[in-house]
CSV table of C-alpha atoms in Angstrom, one decimal:
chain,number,residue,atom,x,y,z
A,1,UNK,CA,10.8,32.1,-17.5
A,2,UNK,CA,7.7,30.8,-15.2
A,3,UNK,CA,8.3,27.8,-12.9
A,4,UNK,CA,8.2,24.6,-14.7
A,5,UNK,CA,5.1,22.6,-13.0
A,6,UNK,CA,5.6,19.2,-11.9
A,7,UNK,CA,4.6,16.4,-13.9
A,8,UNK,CA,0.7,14.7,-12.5
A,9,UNK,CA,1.1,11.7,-10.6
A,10,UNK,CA,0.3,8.3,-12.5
A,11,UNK,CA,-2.8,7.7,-13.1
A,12,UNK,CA,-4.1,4.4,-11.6
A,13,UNK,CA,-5.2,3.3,-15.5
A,14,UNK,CA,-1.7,3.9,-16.4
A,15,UNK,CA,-0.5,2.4,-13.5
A,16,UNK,CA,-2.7,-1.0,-14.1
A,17,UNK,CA,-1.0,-0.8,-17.4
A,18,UNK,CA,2.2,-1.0,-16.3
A,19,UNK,CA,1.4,-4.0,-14.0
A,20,UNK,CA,-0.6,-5.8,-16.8
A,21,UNK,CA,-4.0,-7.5,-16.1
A,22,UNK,CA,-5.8,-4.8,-15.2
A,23,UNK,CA,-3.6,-4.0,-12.3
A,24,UNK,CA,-4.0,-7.7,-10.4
A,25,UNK,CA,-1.2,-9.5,-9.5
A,26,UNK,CA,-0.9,-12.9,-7.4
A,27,UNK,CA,0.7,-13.3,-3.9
A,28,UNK,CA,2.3,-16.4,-2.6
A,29,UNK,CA,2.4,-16.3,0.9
A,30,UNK,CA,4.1,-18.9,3.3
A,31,UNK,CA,2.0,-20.3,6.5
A,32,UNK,CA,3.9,-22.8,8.9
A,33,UNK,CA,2.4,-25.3,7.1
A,34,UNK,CA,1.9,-24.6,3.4
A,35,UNK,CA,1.7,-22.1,1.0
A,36,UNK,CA,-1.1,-19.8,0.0
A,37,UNK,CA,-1.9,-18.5,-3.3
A,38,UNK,CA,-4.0,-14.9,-3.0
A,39,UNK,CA,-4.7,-12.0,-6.0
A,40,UNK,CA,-4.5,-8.8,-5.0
A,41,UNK,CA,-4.9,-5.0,-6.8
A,42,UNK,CA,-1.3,-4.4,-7.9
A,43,UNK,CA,-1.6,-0.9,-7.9
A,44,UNK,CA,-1.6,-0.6,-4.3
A,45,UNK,CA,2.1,-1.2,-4.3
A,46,UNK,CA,2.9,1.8,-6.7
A,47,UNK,CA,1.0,4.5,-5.5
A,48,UNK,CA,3.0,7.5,-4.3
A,49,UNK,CA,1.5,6.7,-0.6
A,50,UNK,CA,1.9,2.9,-0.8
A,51,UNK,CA,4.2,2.8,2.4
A,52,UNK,CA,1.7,5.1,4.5
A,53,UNK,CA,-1.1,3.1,3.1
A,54,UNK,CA,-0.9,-0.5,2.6
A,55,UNK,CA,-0.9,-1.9,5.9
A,56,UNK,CA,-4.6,-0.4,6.8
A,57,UNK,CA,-6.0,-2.7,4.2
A,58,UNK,CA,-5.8,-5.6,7.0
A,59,UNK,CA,-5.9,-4.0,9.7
A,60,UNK,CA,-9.1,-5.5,9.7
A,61,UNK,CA,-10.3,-8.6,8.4
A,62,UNK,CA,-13.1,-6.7,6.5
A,63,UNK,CA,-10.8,-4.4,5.2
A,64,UNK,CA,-9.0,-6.7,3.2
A,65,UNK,CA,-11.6,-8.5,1.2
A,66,UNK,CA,-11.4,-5.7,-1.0
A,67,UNK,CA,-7.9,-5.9,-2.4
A,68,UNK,CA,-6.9,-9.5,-1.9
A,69,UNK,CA,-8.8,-12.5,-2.7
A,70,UNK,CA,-7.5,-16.3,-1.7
A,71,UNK,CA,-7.4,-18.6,-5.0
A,72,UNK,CA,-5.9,-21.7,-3.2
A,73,UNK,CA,-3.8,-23.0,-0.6
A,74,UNK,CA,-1.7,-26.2,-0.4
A,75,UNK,CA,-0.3,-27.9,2.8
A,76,UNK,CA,3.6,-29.0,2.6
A,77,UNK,CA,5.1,-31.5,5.0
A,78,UNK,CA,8.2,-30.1,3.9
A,79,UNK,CA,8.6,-26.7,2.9
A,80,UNK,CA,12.4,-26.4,2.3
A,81,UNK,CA,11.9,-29.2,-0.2
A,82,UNK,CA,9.2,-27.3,-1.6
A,83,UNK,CA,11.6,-24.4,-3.0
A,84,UNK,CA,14.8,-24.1,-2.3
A,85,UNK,CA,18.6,-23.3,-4.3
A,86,UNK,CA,19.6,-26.6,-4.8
A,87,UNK,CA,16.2,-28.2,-6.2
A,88,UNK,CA,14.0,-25.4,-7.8
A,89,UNK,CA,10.8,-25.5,-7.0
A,90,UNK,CA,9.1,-28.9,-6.4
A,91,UNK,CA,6.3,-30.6,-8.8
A,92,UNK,CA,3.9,-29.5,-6.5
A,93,UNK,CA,4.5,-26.4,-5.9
A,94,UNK,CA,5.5,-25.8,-9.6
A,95,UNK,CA,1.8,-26.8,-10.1
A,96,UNK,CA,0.6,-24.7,-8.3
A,97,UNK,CA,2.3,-21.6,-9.7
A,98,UNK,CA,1.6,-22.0,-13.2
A,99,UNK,CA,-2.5,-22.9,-12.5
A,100,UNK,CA,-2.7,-19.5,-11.2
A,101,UNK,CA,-0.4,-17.0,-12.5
A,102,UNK,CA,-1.0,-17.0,-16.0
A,103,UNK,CA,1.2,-15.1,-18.8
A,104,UNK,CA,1.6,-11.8,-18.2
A,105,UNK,CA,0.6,-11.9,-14.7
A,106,UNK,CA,3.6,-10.9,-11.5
A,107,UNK,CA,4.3,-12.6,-8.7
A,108,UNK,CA,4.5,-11.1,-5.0
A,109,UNK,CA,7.1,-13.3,-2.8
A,110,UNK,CA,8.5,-12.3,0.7
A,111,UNK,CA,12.1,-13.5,0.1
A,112,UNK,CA,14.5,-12.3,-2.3
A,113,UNK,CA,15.8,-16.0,-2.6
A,114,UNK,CA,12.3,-17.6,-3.5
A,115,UNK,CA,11.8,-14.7,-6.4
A,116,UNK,CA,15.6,-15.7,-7.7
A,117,UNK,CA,15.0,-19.5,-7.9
A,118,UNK,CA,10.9,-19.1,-9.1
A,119,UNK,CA,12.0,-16.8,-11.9
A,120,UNK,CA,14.7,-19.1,-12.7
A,121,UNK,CA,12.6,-22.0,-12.8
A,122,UNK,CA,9.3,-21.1,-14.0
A,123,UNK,CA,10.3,-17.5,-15.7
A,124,UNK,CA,7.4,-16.3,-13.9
A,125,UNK,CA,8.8,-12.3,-12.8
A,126,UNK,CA,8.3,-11.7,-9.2
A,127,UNK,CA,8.1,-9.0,-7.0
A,128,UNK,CA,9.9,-8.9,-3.8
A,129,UNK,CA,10.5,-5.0,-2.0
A,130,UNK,CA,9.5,-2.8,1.1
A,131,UNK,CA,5.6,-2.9,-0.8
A,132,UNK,CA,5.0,-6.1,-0.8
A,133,UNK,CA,6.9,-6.9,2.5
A,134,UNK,CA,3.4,-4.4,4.0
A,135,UNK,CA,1.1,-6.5,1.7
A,136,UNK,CA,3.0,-10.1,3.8
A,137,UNK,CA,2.3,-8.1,7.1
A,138,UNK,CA,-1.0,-7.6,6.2
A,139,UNK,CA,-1.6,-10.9,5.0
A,140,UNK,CA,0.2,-12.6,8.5
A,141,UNK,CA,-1.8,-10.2,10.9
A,142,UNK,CA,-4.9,-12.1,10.1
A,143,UNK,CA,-4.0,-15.1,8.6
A,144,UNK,CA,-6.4,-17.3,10.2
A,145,UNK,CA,-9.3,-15.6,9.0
A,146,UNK,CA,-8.0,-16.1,5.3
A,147,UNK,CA,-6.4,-19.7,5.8
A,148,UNK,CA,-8.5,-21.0,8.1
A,149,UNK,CA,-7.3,-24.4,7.3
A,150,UNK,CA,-3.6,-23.4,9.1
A,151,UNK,CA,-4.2,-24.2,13.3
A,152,UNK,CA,-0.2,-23.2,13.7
A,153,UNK,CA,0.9,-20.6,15.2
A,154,UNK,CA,3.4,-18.2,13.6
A,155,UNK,CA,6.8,-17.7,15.2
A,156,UNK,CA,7.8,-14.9,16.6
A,157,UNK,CA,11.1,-14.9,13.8
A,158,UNK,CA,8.1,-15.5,11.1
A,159,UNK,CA,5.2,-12.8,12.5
A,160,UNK,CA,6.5,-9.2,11.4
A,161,UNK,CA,5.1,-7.7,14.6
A,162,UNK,CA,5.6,-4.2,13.2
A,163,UNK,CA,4.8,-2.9,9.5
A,164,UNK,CA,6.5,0.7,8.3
A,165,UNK,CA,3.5,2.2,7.5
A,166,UNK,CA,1.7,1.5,10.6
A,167,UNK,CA,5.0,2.6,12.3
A,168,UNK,CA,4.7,5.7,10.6
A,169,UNK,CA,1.4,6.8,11.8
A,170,UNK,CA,2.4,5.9,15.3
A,171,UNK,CA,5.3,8.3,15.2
A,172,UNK,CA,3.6,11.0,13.8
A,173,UNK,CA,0.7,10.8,16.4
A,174,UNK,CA,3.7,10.2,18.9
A,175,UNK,CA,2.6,7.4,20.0
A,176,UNK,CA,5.8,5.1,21.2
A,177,UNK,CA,5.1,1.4,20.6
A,178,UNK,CA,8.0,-1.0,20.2
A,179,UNK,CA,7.2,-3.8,17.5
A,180,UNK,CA,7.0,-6.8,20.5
A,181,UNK,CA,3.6,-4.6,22.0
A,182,UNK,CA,1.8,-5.1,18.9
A,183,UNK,CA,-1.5,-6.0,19.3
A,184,UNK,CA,-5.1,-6.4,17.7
A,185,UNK,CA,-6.5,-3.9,20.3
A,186,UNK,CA,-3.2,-1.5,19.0
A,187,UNK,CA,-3.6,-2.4,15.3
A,188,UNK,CA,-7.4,-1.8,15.9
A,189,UNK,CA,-6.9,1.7,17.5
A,190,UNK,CA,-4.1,2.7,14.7
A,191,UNK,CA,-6.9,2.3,12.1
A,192,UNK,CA,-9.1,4.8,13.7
A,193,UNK,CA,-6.5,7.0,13.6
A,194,UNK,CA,-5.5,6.3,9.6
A,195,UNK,CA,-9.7,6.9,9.4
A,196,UNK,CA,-9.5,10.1,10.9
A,197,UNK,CA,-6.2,11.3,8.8
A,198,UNK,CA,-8.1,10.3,5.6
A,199,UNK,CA,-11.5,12.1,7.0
A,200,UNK,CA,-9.1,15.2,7.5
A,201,UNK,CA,-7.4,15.2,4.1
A,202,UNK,CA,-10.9,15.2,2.8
């Protein structure tokens, strides 16, 4: 008997599918001083090479206008009262939520907890995993350009100085860069390298 070939990877129609609405999904990203609602192309997070590929979509602010797209952003004077365990999710932010994720459409969140207590209170299903934690990198390594309204500073707890898939190309270019000597200039460089690779494969 002849090998038994491997089954084609998804398709990105039948991957769209899968995510309903054509693939888009909406993003709710936390600034220090409000929260953000963005759409963004869904797919992105199921592709094969997701974790190699997602962060080079803001790598550069140019990039990124062509999978995420900002729909609104609110400021909170108090976030924790915004969404936490004990409370939900306030009126606000509730508000929020529903105007733009319709039926049918997923939710990206960066914290386990907040996808628990929003699906609990709003039924709206979330996705929270190593994907979309590369889509919140993306999202805080230029976050000024897209919420230009925010003048704060992230944290160094709240800035994820390194992504995987950035850490990846590093290490197979040897190049040894601990996550505190991330920079634009670095980030900048790392994307003519992820160029390159994709001018290669081609």
């Amino acid at each position: 008997m002849g090998k038994r070939s491997l089954p084609p990877p998804p398709s990105h129609v039948s991957l769209a599918a899968s995510l309903g609405n054509d693939g888009i999904i909406m993003v709710l990203f936390e600034t220090p001083s409000g929260f953000a609602i963005f759409s963004f192309d869904g797919v992105r997070l199921l592709l094969p090479d997701a974790m190699e590929n997602i962060w080079a979509n803001f790598g550069r602010k140019y990039r990124a206008k062509c999978v995420v797209w900002r729909k609104e952003f609110q400021f909170f004077e108090d976030k924790s009262a915004a969404i936490n365990p004990v409370t939900g999710v306030s009126k606000e932010l509730s508000a929020m939520l529903m105007k733009w994720c319709c039926p049918g459409y997923k939710l990206a969140v960066a914290k386990n907890e907040y996808k628990t207590i929003i699906e609990a209170s709003l039924g709206i299903p979330c996705l929270c995993d190593d994907a979309v934690m590369e889509v919140m990198w993306g999202l805080k390594n230029i976050m000024h350009s897209l919420v230009p309204e925010e003048k704060s500073e992230l944290s160094k707890e709240e800035r994820l100085q390194m992504s995987q898939g950035l850490q990846m190309l590093l290490n197979r270019y040897g190049v040894d860069v601990k996550p505190e000597m991330v920079s634009d200039r670095i980030i900048g460089l790392a994307c003519v390298l992820y160029d390159c690779d994709g001018n290669e494969k081609h």
